[in-house]
CSV table of C-alpha atoms in Angstrom, one decimal:
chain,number,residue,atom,x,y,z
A,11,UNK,CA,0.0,0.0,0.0
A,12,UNK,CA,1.1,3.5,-0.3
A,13,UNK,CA,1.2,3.7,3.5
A,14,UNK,CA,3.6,0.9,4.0
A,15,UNK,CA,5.6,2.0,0.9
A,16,UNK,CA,5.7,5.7,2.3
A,17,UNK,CA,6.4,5.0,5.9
A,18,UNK,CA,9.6,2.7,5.2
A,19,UNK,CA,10.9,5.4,2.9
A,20,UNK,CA,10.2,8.4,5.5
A,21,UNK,CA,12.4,5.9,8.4
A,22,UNK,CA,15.3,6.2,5.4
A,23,UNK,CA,15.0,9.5,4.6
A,24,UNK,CA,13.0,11.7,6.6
A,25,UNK,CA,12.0,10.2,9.8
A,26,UNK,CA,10.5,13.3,11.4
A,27,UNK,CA,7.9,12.6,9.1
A,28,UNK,CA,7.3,8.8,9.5
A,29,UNK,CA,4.0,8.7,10.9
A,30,UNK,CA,2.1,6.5,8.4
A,31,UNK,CA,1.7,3.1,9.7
A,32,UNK,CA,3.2,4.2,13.6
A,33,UNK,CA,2.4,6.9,15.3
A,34,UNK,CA,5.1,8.3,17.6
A,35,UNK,CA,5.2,10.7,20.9
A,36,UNK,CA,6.4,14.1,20.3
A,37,UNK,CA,9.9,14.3,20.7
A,38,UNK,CA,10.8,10.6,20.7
A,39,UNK,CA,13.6,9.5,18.9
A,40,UNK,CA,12.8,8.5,15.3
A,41,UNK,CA,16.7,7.4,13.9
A,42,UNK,CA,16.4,3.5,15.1
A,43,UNK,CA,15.9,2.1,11.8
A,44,UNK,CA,18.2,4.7,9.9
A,45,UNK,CA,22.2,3.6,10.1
A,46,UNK,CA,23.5,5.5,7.4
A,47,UNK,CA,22.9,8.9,7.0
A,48,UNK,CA,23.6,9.7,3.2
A,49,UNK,CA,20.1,9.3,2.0
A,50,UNK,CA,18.7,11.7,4.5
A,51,UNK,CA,21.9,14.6,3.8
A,52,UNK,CA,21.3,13.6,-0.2
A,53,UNK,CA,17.5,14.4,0.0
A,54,UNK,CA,18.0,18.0,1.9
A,55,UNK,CA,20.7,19.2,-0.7
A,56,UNK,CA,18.0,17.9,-3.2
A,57,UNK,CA,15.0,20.3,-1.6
A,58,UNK,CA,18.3,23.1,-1.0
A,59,UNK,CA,19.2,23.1,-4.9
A,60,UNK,CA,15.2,22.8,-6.3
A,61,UNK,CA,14.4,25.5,-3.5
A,62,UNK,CA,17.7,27.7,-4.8
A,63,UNK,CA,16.6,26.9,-8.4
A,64,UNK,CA,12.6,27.5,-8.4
A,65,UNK,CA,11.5,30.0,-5.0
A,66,UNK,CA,14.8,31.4,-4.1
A,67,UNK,CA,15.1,34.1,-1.5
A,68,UNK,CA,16.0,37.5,-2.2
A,69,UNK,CA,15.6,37.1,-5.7
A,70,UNK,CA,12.7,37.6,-8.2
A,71,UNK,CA,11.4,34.2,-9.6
A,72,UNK,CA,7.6,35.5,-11.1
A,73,UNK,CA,6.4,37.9,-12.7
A,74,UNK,CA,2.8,39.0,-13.8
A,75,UNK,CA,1.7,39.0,-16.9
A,76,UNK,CA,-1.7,39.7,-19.2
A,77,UNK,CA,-0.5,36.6,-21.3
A,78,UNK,CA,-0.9,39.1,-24.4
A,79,UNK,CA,2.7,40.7,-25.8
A,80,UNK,CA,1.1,43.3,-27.2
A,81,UNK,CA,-0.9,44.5,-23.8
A,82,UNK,CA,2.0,43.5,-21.8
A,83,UNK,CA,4.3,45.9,-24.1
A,84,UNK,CA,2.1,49.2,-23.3
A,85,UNK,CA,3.2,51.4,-20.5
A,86,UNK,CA,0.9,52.1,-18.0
A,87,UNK,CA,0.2,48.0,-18.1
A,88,UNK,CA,3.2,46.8,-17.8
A,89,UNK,CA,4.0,50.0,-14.7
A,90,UNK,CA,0.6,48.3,-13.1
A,91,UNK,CA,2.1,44.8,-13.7
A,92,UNK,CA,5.5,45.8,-12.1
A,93,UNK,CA,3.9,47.4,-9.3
A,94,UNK,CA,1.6,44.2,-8.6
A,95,UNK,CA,4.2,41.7,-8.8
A,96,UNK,CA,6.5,43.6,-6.4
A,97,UNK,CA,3.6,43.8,-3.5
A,98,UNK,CA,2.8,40.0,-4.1
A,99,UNK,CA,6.7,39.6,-3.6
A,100,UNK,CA,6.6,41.4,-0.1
A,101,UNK,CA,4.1,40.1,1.1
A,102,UNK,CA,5.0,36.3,0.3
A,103,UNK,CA,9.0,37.0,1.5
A,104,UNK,CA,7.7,38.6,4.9
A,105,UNK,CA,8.8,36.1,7.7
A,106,UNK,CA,5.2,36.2,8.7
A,107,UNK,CA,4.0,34.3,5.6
A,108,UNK,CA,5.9,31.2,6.7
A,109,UNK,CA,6.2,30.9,2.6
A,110,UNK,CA,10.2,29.4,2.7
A,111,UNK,CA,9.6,27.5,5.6
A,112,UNK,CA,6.7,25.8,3.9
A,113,UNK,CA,7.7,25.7,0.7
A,114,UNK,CA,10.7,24.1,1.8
A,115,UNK,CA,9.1,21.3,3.6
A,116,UNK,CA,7.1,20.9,0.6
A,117,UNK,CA,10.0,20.1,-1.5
A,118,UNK,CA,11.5,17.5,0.9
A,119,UNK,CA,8.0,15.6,0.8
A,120,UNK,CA,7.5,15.9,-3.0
A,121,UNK,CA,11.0,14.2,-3.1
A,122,UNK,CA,10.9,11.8,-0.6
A,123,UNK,CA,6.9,10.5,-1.3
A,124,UNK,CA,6.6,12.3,-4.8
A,125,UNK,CA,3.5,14.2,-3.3
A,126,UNK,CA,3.5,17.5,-1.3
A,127,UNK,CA,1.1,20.0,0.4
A,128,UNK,CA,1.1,23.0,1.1
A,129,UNK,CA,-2.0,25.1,2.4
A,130,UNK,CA,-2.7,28.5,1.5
A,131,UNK,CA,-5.1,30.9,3.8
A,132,UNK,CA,-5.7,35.0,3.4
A,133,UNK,CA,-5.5,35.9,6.7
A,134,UNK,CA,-7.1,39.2,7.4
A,135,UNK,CA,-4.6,41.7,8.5
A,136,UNK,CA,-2.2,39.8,7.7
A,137,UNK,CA,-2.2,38.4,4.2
A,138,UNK,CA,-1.5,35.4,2.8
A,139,UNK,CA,0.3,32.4,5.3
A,140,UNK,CA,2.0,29.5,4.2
A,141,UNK,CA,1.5,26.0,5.8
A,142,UNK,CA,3.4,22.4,5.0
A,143,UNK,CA,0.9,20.0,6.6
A,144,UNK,CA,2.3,16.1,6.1
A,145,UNK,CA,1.2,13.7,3.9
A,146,UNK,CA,0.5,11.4,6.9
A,147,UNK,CA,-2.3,13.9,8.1
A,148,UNK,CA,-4.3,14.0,4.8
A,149,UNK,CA,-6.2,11.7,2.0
A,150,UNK,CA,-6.6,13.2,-1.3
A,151,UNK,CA,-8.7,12.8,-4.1
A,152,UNK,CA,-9.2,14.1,-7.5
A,153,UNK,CA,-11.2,15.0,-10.2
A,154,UNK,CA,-12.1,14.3,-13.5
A,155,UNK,CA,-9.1,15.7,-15.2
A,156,UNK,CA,-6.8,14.2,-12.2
A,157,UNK,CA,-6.2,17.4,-10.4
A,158,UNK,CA,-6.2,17.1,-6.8
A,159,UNK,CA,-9.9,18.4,-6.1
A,160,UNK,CA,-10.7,17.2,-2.7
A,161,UNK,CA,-8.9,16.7,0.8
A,162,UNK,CA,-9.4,15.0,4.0
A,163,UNK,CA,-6.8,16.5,6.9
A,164,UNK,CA,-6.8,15.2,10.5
A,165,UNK,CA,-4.9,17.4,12.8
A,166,UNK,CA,-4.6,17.8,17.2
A,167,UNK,CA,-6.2,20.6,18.1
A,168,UNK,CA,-5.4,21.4,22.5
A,169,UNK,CA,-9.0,22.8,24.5
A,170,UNK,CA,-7.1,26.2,24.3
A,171,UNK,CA,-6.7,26.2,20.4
A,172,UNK,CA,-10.2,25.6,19.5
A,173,UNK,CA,-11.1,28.1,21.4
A,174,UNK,CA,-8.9,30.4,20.3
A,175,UNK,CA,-9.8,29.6,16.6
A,176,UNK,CA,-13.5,28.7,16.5
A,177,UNK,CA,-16.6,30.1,17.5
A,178,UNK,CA,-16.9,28.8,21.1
A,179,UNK,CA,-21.2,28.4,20.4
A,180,UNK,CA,-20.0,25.8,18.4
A,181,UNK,CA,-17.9,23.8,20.0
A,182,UNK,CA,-18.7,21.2,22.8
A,183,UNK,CA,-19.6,22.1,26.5
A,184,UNK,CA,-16.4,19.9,27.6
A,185,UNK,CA,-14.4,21.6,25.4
A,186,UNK,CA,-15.2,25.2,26.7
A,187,UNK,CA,-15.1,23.2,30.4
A,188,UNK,CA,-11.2,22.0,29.6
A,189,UNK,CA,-10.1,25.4,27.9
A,190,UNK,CA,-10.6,27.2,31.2
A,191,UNK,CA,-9.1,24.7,33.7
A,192,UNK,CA,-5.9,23.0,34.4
A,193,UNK,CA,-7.0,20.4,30.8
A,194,UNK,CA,-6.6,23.2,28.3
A,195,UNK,CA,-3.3,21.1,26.6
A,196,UNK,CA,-5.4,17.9,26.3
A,197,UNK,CA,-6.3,17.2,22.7
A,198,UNK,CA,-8.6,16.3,19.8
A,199,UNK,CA,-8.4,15.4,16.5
A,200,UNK,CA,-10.2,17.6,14.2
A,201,UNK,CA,-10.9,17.1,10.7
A,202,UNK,CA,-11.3,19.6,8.0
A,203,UNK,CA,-12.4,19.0,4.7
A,204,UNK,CA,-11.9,20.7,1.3
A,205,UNK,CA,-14.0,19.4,-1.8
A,206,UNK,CA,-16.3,20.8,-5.0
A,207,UNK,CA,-19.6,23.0,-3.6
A,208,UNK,CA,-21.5,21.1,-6.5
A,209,UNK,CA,-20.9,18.0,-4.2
A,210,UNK,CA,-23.0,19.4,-1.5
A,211,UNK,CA,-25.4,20.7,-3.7
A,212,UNK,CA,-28.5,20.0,-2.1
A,213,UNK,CA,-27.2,20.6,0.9
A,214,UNK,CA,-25.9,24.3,0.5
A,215,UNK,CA,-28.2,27.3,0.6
A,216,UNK,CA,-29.1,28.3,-2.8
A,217,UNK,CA,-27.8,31.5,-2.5
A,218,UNK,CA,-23.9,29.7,-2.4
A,219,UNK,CA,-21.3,31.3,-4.3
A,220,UNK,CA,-18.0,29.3,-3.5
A,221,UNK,CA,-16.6,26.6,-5.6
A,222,UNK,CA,-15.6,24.7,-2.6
A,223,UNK,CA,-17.0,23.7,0.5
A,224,UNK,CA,-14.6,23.6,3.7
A,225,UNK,CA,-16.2,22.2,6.4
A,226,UNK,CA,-14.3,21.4,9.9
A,227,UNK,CA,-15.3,18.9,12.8
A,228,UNK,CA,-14.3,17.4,15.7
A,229,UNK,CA,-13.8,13.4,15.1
A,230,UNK,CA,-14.4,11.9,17.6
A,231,UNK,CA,-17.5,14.1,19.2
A,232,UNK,CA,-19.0,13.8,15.8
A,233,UNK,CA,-19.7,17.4,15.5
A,234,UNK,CA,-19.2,20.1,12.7
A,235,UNK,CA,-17.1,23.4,14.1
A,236,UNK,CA,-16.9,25.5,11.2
A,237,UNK,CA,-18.5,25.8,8.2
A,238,UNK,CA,-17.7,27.9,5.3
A,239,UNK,CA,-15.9,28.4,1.7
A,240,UNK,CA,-12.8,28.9,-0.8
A,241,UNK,CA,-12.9,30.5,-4.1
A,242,UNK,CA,-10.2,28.5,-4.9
A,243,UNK,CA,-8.8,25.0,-3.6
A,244,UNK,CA,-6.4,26.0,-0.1
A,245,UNK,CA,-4.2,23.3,-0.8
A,246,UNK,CA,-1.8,23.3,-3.7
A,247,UNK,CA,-0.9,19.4,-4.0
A,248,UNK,CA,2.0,18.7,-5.9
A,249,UNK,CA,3.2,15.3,-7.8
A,250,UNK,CA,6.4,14.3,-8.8
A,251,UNK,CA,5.9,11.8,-11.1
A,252,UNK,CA,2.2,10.1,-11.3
A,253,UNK,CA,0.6,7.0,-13.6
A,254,UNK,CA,-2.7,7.7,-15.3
A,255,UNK,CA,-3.9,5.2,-12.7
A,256,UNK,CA,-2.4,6.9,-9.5
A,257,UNK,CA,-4.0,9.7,-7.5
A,258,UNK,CA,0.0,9.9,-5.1
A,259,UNK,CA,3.1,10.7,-7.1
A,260,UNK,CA,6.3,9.0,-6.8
A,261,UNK,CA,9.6,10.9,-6.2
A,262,UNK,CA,13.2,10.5,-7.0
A,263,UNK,CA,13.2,8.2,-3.6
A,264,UNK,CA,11.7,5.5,-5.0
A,265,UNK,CA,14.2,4.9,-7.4
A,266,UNK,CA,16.9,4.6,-5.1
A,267,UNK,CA,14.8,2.4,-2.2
A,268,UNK,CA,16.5,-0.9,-3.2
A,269,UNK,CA,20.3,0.6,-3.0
A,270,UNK,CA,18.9,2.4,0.5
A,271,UNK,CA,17.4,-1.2,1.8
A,272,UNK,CA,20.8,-2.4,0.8
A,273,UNK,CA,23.2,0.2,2.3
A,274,UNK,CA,21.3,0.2,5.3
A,275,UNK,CA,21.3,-3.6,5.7
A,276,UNK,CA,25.2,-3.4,5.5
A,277,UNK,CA,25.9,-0.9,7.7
A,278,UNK,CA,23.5,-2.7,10.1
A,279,UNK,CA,25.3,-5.7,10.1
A,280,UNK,CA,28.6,-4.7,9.6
């Protein structure tokens, strides 16, 4: 399965990541089944150099355009372009975007598993933030061109967060119990989920605008926290190399998994 294949590559390669098919305690040692280390420096010079190459820092890697020459070409459109892709530049470089940490993260994923996320939220007062959520946390799905259309994310939430984040009318009487006493670190897992509005259509009111439905809820209380709406899809999936047949890409890693079994079973014995 991909789980299986995905969680012995992340304990070559990226153990702080291997949480497939074991889950592991914050802040326990993750190298036991990694004894040699080149894979692991070999994949971060890999996200270094594609990072360097395609979103580097300090240096201007887009640019807007009309797509038209001609338009492009007159003065006062191309001043307006200029100025636009300059304020989309500061605002994605500030450190508050999170965009290099992210994007970073995303490149080691798309690498390692040949599939990468990266969420994408405006928020207000801020502008846009950045987020590399793990491929162990989420189930994707896609449409009918193969583009990655739908997304199921399970995340910890503590009493404290959920309060801090949702509308407390909405959330559980426990909850709002815990977030005020000595429990407010204990925590749940939440779900959100991004898919097509015309999924829900019978469901949503029929004066809906959005093209996709978010929806967020608490697992294991069975109860719906937020509910709203993205003009575009939040998460910007990426796949290294995928078959016709295959939702999950498949990166450079998978090539090299036999010589990795193979160094790894040498060093361990030897």
């Amino acid at each position: 399965t991909w789980e299986r294949n995905w969680q012995e590559i992340s304990e070559y390669v990226l153990p702080h990541r291997s949480d497939f098919t074991a889950k592991r305690s914050k802040g326990e040692e993750r190298l036991e089944m990694a004894f040699e280390g080149t894979a692991m420096r070999s994949l971060k010079r890999f996200a270094s150099n594609i990072h360097n190459v395609f979103t580097p820092m300090g240096a201007e890697w887009f640019r807007l355009t009309t797509g038209h020459p001609y338009l492009d070409n007159q003065r006062h459109i191309a001043l307006w372009l200029e100025d636009a892709t300059r304020i989309i530049k500061h605002h994605i470089s500030r450190p508050s975007s999170n965009f290099h940490s992210a994007i970073y993260q995303y490149y080691l994923e798309a690498g390692a598993f040949g599939t990468g996320i990266v969420f994408v939220e405006d928020i207000p007062g801020r502008g846009p933030h950045f987020r590399n959520f793990p491929l162990s946390d989420c189930v994707l799905a896609a449409g009918g061109e193969m583009e990655i259309d739908t997304v199921f994310r399970v995340y910890r939430q503590t009493a404290k967060d959920l309060i801090s984040r949702f509308d407390p009318s909405l959330l559980p009487e426990d909850v709002l119990k815990k977030a005020s006493s000595e429990k407010m670190l204990e925590e749940y897992d939440v779900v959100h989920y991004v898919a097509p509005a015309w999924l829900m259509k019978e469901q949503l009111p029929p004066d809906w605008m959005y093209p996709f439905v978010s929806i967020h809820y608490m697992k294991d209380k069975k109860k719906v926290i937020k509910f709203g709406g993205y003009e575009t899809m939040p998460y910007i999936c990426a796949r290294w190399e995928r078959s016709d047949r295959e939702i999950y890409g498949r990166g450079p890693t998978w090539e090299i998994l036999p010589d990795m079994r193979l160094i790894n079973e040498v060093e361990k014995v030897y």
